[in-house]
Structures are given as structure tokens and as C-alpha cells.
GROMACS .gro file of C-alpha atoms in nm:
model
  258
    1ALA     CA    1   0.000   0.000   0.000
    2LEU     CA    2   0.109   0.357  -0.063
    3ALA     CA    3   0.272   0.520   0.241
    4LEU     CA    4   0.166   0.886   0.263
    5SER     CA    5   0.389   1.149   0.415
    6ALA     CA    6   0.245   1.374   0.685
    7PRO     CA    7   0.197   1.676   0.451
    8VAL     CA    8   0.029   1.463   0.182
    9ALA     CA    9  -0.196   1.295   0.439
   10ALA     CA   10  -0.294   1.633   0.584
   11SER     CA   11  -0.374   1.767   0.237
   12PHE     CA   12  -0.587   1.464   0.156
   13ALA     CA   13  -0.773   1.495   0.485
   14PHE     CA   14  -0.842   1.863   0.411
   15PHE     CA   15  -0.968   1.765   0.064
   16LEU     CA   16  -1.210   1.516   0.223
   17VAL     CA   17  -1.342   1.790   0.453
   18ILE     CA   18  -1.393   2.023   0.156
   19LEU     CA   19  -1.599   1.751  -0.011
   20GLY     CA   20  -1.811   1.723   0.302
   21CYS     CA   21  -1.670   1.384   0.400
   22ASP     CA   22  -1.574   1.274   0.747
   23ALA     CA   23  -1.193   1.262   0.748
   24THR     CA   24  -1.171   1.109   1.098
   25PRO     CA   25  -1.144   0.741   0.986
   26PHE     CA   26  -0.875   0.830   0.732
   27ILE     CA   27  -0.673   1.027   0.988
   28ALA     CA   28  -0.705   0.751   1.249
   29ARG     CA   29  -0.591   0.485   1.006
   30TRP     CA   30  -0.300   0.700   0.887
   31HIS     CA   31  -0.180   0.746   1.244
   32GLU     CA   32  -0.218   0.373   1.308
   33ARG     CA   33  -0.015   0.282   1.001
   34ARG     CA   34   0.249   0.542   1.089
   35GLU     CA   35   0.289   0.395   1.438
   36VAL     CA   36   0.322   0.042   1.298
   37GLU     CA   37   0.574   0.157   1.035
   38GLU     CA   38   0.790   0.304   1.311
   39LEU     CA   39   0.751  -0.010   1.524
   40LEU     CA   40   0.861  -0.237   1.239
   41GLN     CA   41   1.179  -0.033   1.187
   42ARG     CA   42   1.313  -0.120   1.531
   43PRO     CA   43   1.600  -0.371   1.557
   44LEU     CA   44   1.496  -0.726   1.640
   45PRO     CA   45   1.681  -1.014   1.804
   46GLU     CA   46   1.903  -1.188   1.551
   47ALA     CA   47   1.724  -1.485   1.395
   48GLY     CA   48   1.876  -1.813   1.509
   49GLU     CA   49   1.822  -2.130   1.707
   50PRO     CA   50   1.779  -2.072   2.083
   51LEU     CA   51   2.058  -2.196   2.307
   52THR     CA   52   1.835  -2.393   2.542
   53GLU     CA   53   1.679  -2.737   2.565
   54GLY     CA   54   1.363  -2.868   2.720
   55ASN     CA   55   1.082  -2.667   2.877
   56ARG     CA   56   1.243  -2.511   3.182
   57THR     CA   57   1.416  -2.200   3.051
   58ILE     CA   58   1.252  -1.882   2.928
   59LEU     CA   59   1.499  -1.672   2.736
   60PRO     CA   60   1.487  -1.291   2.750
   61GLU     CA   61   1.415  -1.280   2.375
   62VAL     CA   62   1.385  -1.526   2.086
   63ASN     CA   63   1.363  -1.502   1.708
   64LEU     CA   64   1.349  -1.839   1.531
   65PRO     CA   65   1.459  -1.856   1.164
   66VAL     CA   66   1.116  -1.934   1.021
   67PRO     CA   67   1.088  -1.887   0.642
   68PHE     CA   68   0.816  -1.639   0.545
   69VAL     CA   69   0.550  -1.670   0.280
   70VAL     CA   70   0.251  -1.446   0.222
   71GLN     CA   71  -0.067  -1.643   0.151
   72ALA     CA   72  -0.072  -1.495  -0.201
   73PRO     CA   73   0.291  -1.550  -0.308
   74LEU     CA   74   0.240  -1.419  -0.661
   75GLY     CA   75   0.022  -1.126  -0.557
   76ASN     CA   76  -0.305  -1.283  -0.672
   77TRP     CA   77  -0.556  -1.258  -0.387
   78ASP     CA   78  -0.838  -1.442  -0.565
   79LEU     CA   79  -0.946  -1.784  -0.439
   80PRO     CA   80  -0.791  -2.000  -0.311
   81TYR     CA   81  -0.533  -1.751  -0.187
   82GLN     CA   82  -0.762  -1.516   0.002
   83GLU     CA   83  -0.862  -1.810   0.222
   84ALA     CA   84  -0.521  -1.979   0.240
   85CYS     CA   85  -0.384  -1.840   0.568
   86GLU     CA   86  -0.411  -2.186   0.729
   87GLU     CA   87  -0.208  -2.350   0.452
   88ALA     CA   88   0.045  -2.064   0.454
   89ALA     CA   89   0.094  -2.090   0.832
   90ALA     CA   90   0.131  -2.468   0.808
   91LEU     CA   91   0.376  -2.434   0.520
   92MET     CA   92   0.601  -2.194   0.712
   93ALA     CA   93   0.605  -2.429   1.011
   94ILE     CA   94   0.686  -2.729   0.790
   95ARG     CA   95   0.972  -2.548   0.618
   96TYR     CA   96   1.106  -2.444   0.957
   97ALA     CA   97   1.085  -2.800   1.092
   98PHE     CA   98   1.285  -2.928   0.795
   99ALA     CA   99   1.516  -2.623   0.777
  100THR     CA  100   1.415  -2.573   0.415
  101PRO     CA  101   1.392  -2.212   0.293
  102PHE     CA  102   1.174  -2.101   0.003
  103LEU     CA  103   1.376  -2.087  -0.318
  104ASP     CA  104   1.158  -1.815  -0.471
  105THR     CA  105   0.796  -1.708  -0.503
  106GLU     CA  106   0.727  -1.985  -0.756
  107ASP     CA  107   0.849  -2.245  -0.506
  108ALA     CA  108   0.629  -2.093  -0.236
  109ASP     CA  109   0.325  -2.080  -0.465
  110THR     CA  110   0.366  -2.442  -0.580
  111ALA     CA  111   0.403  -2.567  -0.222
  112LEU     CA  112   0.106  -2.363  -0.102
  113ARG     CA  113  -0.121  -2.488  -0.378
  114GLU     CA  114  -0.022  -2.846  -0.295
  115LEU     CA  115  -0.140  -2.798   0.064
  116VAL     CA  116  -0.465  -2.650  -0.065
  117ARG     CA  117  -0.505  -2.955  -0.290
  118ILE     CA  118  -0.446  -3.198  -0.002
  119ASN     CA  119  -0.701  -3.015   0.211
  120GLU     CA  120  -0.962  -3.024  -0.063
  121GLU     CA  121  -0.903  -3.360  -0.233
  122VAL     CA  122  -0.742  -3.585   0.027
  123LEU     CA  123  -0.871  -3.463   0.362
  124GLN     CA  124  -1.184  -3.302   0.213
  125TYR     CA  125  -1.175  -3.017   0.462
  126PRO     CA  126  -1.380  -2.698   0.422
  127ILE     CA  127  -1.214  -2.377   0.312
  128ASP     CA  128  -1.171  -2.267   0.676
  129GLN     CA  129  -0.998  -2.519   0.901
  130THR     CA  130  -0.975  -2.565   1.275
  131ALA     CA  131  -0.639  -2.589   1.448
  132GLU     CA  132  -0.684  -2.966   1.482
  133GLN     CA  133  -0.748  -2.999   1.108
  134VAL     CA  134  -0.435  -2.797   1.030
  135ALA     CA  135  -0.235  -3.030   1.256
  136ARG     CA  136  -0.371  -3.329   1.064
  137LEU     CA  137  -0.282  -3.159   0.735
  138MET     CA  138   0.080  -3.119   0.846
  139VAL     CA  139   0.112  -3.482   0.952
  140THR     CA  140  -0.050  -3.591   0.625
  141VAL     CA  141   0.212  -3.393   0.432
  142ASP     CA  142   0.492  -3.572   0.620
  143SER     CA  143   0.453  -3.830   0.895
  144LEU     CA  144   0.775  -3.709   1.058
  145MET     CA  145   0.603  -3.388   1.164
  146ARG     CA  146   0.545  -3.357   1.538
  147VAL     CA  147   0.256  -3.123   1.608
  148SER     CA  148   0.081  -3.079   1.941
  149LEU     CA  149  -0.252  -2.909   2.004
  150VAL     CA  150  -0.226  -2.701   2.323
  151ARG     CA  151  -0.547  -2.589   2.488
  152SER     CA  152  -0.567  -2.268   2.694
  153PRO     CA  153  -0.200  -2.180   2.647
  154THR     CA  154  -0.055  -1.917   2.879
  155LEU     CA  155   0.188  -1.647   2.778
  156GLU     CA  156   0.455  -1.820   2.984
  157SER     CA  157   0.396  -2.156   2.814
  158LEU     CA  158   0.420  -2.000   2.468
  159LYS     CA  159   0.747  -1.832   2.560
  160ARG     CA  160   0.883  -2.161   2.694
  161HIS     CA  161   0.802  -2.341   2.370
  162LEU     CA  162   0.965  -2.068   2.163
  163SER     CA  163   1.269  -2.070   2.392
  164ALA     CA  164   1.300  -2.444   2.324
  165GLY     CA  165   1.298  -2.386   1.947
  166ARG     CA  166   0.937  -2.483   1.882
  167VAL     CA  167   0.739  -2.270   1.641
  168ILE     CA  168   0.373  -2.195   1.717
  169ILE     CA  169   0.068  -2.159   1.493
  170VAL     CA  170  -0.212  -1.947   1.638
  171PRO     CA  171  -0.572  -1.935   1.509
  172ALA     CA  172  -0.731  -1.598   1.575
  173ALA     CA  173  -1.023  -1.365   1.527
  174GLY     CA  174  -0.848  -1.170   1.254
  175GLN     CA  175  -1.017  -0.837   1.310
  176LYS     CA  176  -0.904  -0.837   1.674
  177LEU     CA  177  -0.544  -0.832   1.554
  178ARG     CA  178  -0.600  -0.477   1.424
  179ASN     CA  179  -0.333  -0.507   1.156
  180PRO     CA  180  -0.348  -0.187   0.949
  181PHE     CA  181  -0.205  -0.367   0.645
  182PHE     CA  182  -0.505  -0.601   0.623
  183HIS     CA  183  -0.775  -0.513   0.374
  184ARG     CA  184  -1.038  -0.352   0.598
  185PRO     CA  185  -1.206  -0.466   0.811
  186GLY     CA  186  -0.968  -0.763   0.816
  187PRO     CA  187  -1.038  -1.137   0.800
  188ARG     CA  188  -1.298  -1.280   1.035
  189TYR     CA  189  -1.073  -1.582   1.090
  190HIS     CA  190  -0.698  -1.595   1.053
  191MET     CA  191  -0.389  -1.801   1.129
  192LEU     CA  192  -0.035  -1.680   1.184
  193VAL     CA  193   0.298  -1.808   1.312
  194LEU     CA  194   0.472  -1.705   1.633
  195ARG     CA  195   0.846  -1.720   1.573
  196GLY     CA  196   0.971  -1.539   1.881
  197TYR     CA  197   0.928  -1.247   2.117
  198THR     CA  198   1.107  -0.935   2.233
  199SER     CA  199   1.214  -0.842   2.582
  200ASP     CA  200   0.961  -0.557   2.594
  201GLY     CA  201   0.631  -0.732   2.531
  202TYR     CA  202   0.591  -0.818   2.161
  203PHE     CA  203   0.549  -1.147   1.979
  204ILE     CA  204   0.758  -1.167   1.663
  205THR     CA  205   0.532  -1.326   1.402
  206ASN     CA  206   0.519  -1.435   1.043
  207ASP     CA  207   0.173  -1.315   0.942
  208PRO     CA  208   0.075  -1.451   0.598
  209GLY     CA  209  -0.214  -1.204   0.565
  210THR     CA  210   0.010  -0.925   0.435
  211LYS     CA  211   0.331  -0.899   0.235
  212ARG     CA  212   0.456  -0.690   0.529
  213GLY     CA  213   0.402  -0.987   0.761
  214GLU     CA  214   0.759  -1.111   0.806
  215ASN     CA  215   0.883  -1.035   1.160
  216TYR     CA  216   0.557  -0.850   1.225
  217LEU     CA  217   0.524  -0.739   1.588
  218TYR     CA  218   0.206  -0.783   1.789
  219PRO     CA  219   0.177  -0.698   2.160
  220PHE     CA  220   0.149  -1.004   2.383
  221ASP     CA  221  -0.200  -0.914   2.500
  222ARG     CA  222  -0.333  -0.863   2.149
  223ILE     CA  223  -0.234  -1.213   2.042
  224MET     CA  224  -0.370  -1.367   2.360
  225GLN     CA  225  -0.701  -1.179   2.329
  226ALA     CA  226  -0.745  -1.246   1.955
  227MET     CA  227  -0.661  -1.618   1.987
  228GLY     CA  228  -0.963  -1.831   1.900
  229ASP     CA  229  -1.034  -2.147   1.701
  230TRP     CA  230  -1.271  -2.154   1.401
  231ASN     CA  231  -1.578  -2.239   1.611
  232ASN     CA  232  -1.814  -2.262   1.311
  233GLY     CA  233  -1.727  -1.911   1.197
  234ASN     CA  234  -1.726  -1.746   1.538
  235PRO     CA  235  -1.358  -1.733   1.640
  236GLU     CA  236  -1.430  -1.444   1.877
  237GLU     CA  237  -1.589  -1.707   2.104
  238GLY     CA  238  -1.365  -1.991   1.990
  239GLU     CA  239  -1.150  -2.203   2.218
  240LYS     CA  240  -0.805  -2.066   2.301
  241VAL     CA  241  -0.572  -2.313   2.131
  242ALA     CA  242  -0.231  -2.318   1.962
  243LEU     CA  243  -0.031  -2.567   1.758
  244VAL     CA  244   0.323  -2.633   1.878
  245VAL     CA  245   0.558  -2.765   1.608
  246GLU     CA  246   0.885  -2.940   1.688
  247PRO     CA  247   1.185  -2.891   1.461
  248LEU     CA  248   1.323  -3.216   1.322
  249SER     CA  249   1.665  -3.345   1.409
  250GLU     CA  250   1.935  -3.354   1.143
  251GLU     CA  251   1.896  -3.732   1.118
  252GLU     CA  252   1.521  -3.697   1.060
  253ARG     CA  253   1.585  -3.435   0.794
  254LYS     CA  254   1.821  -3.676   0.618
  255ILE     CA  255   1.548  -3.942   0.617
  256GLN     CA  256   1.309  -3.696   0.454
  257ARG     CA  257   1.565  -3.608   0.183
  258ARG     CA  258   1.624  -3.971   0.083
   0.00000   0.00000   0.00000
């Protein structure tokens, strides 16, 4: 989206007033985008594997090297891409587990469409999937995948998993995320990947709902409040759940490459 400078935004707002339009929503959204732009320019923890094992240690900050893909890799937001956040989140977690980066946008698009195909033709899932269905998709793609469904996760438990090198997929009421880069009003239901956190209260995410989604920062409380499973189209009242994905060992990765 076009980023407007302060003078240009002020001129446009004045033009709206001249036309008799209410400029308040435009001004509010401009300020929101400006704040997020500044937030995303801050330095982040260096991406890398955490130096801890097990579930006991919570590191001050974590940023796992999770490959990013937007749910419309080639920029086409028609179906199935506009509804492919679940497949995109699963794909990022799978590539992280196998330490396999995306070669290019064509590679990402091909892999994403294959997950969509498996959902539709093999598993015969609806266009919106629950967290449990996404877990089953990942195991169907490769039986080596270790995915756990965690119910009522706490902030501390999520940080412990990330500190141990486990990536997390979160289903959410998309509009509660208040991401200014979403097409308004935002998706009713959404999935994104938690790849780490900062020492001052932000989850570092890979959000497939926007091309600006790599290393996107959400406050802890916003993720925890927005978290909600599909719940027949009512994620606002959906169960608080998360998928925890284990990275594979080097030996397991060798088995997959054979």
C-alpha cells in the first residue's frame, strides 16, 4: 500500500473535509499505520536457534529462523489464496521444521497450492480449518512432523516453547489483531505463526495475511485476546488453542531427503 507522508496525508484529509466527507477514519488509520511503520523499523533479536533445551528455561528474547510466505505468493488474492492463511501458516512451520527455505515465489506458490489440494481432495476439509485440522494436514504432508494441540496456552507456556525452538501456529479472530495492512475490516478468521518475542512485550510473528508480515510485531495481550479457534465461523468465542511444532533433528531431515 502507498505510504503517505504527513503533509500529503494532511492535504488529503483537508480535501475530504472540503468535499463534506468525514476525514476522521482516514486520519485515524493514517496514524495507526504510521505507528506500525515506526515499530517495524526497530531492531529485532538476531534470527537463530535458541541456546536452550527442554521446557524449563525462558529466554529474554527469541527469534526463530522461520521462512516467510505471504498467503498470495504471486500477488493474486483471488481464491484459493484469500482463504489460504491456514495452509500458509502450516507451510512456514513445515519449512522451519525441515530447515528448508523457500527458493523463490514460484516455489512458495507451488508448495502452497499443494497444501490446498491436499485439504480439498485428500482430507476433504472446508475452506476454513480448525487448528486440529491444520495439525492433521501437516502430519498428512509428512509423517515425521510432530505437532501438538495445546489448549488454553498461557503467555509463559508460549514463551517456553519458543525458547526451546518450537514454532507456534495461532488461530485468531483476525479483526481483533488490528493489523493496518489487512484489507479492511480484516479477515474474520486468521492463522499466523509465532516465531519469537522481544524483551519488551511483543510477539515476533510471520503473518501470511500481508506482504509486510515477516517479523511482524504484535503486543502479547493482542495475540492472547485475539486467539480463538474456528468455532463454526465465530472465532471471537472460539476455544483458546495453539499448535506447537517441533523442529526435526538432522537425522530426521536426512530421512526426509532420501
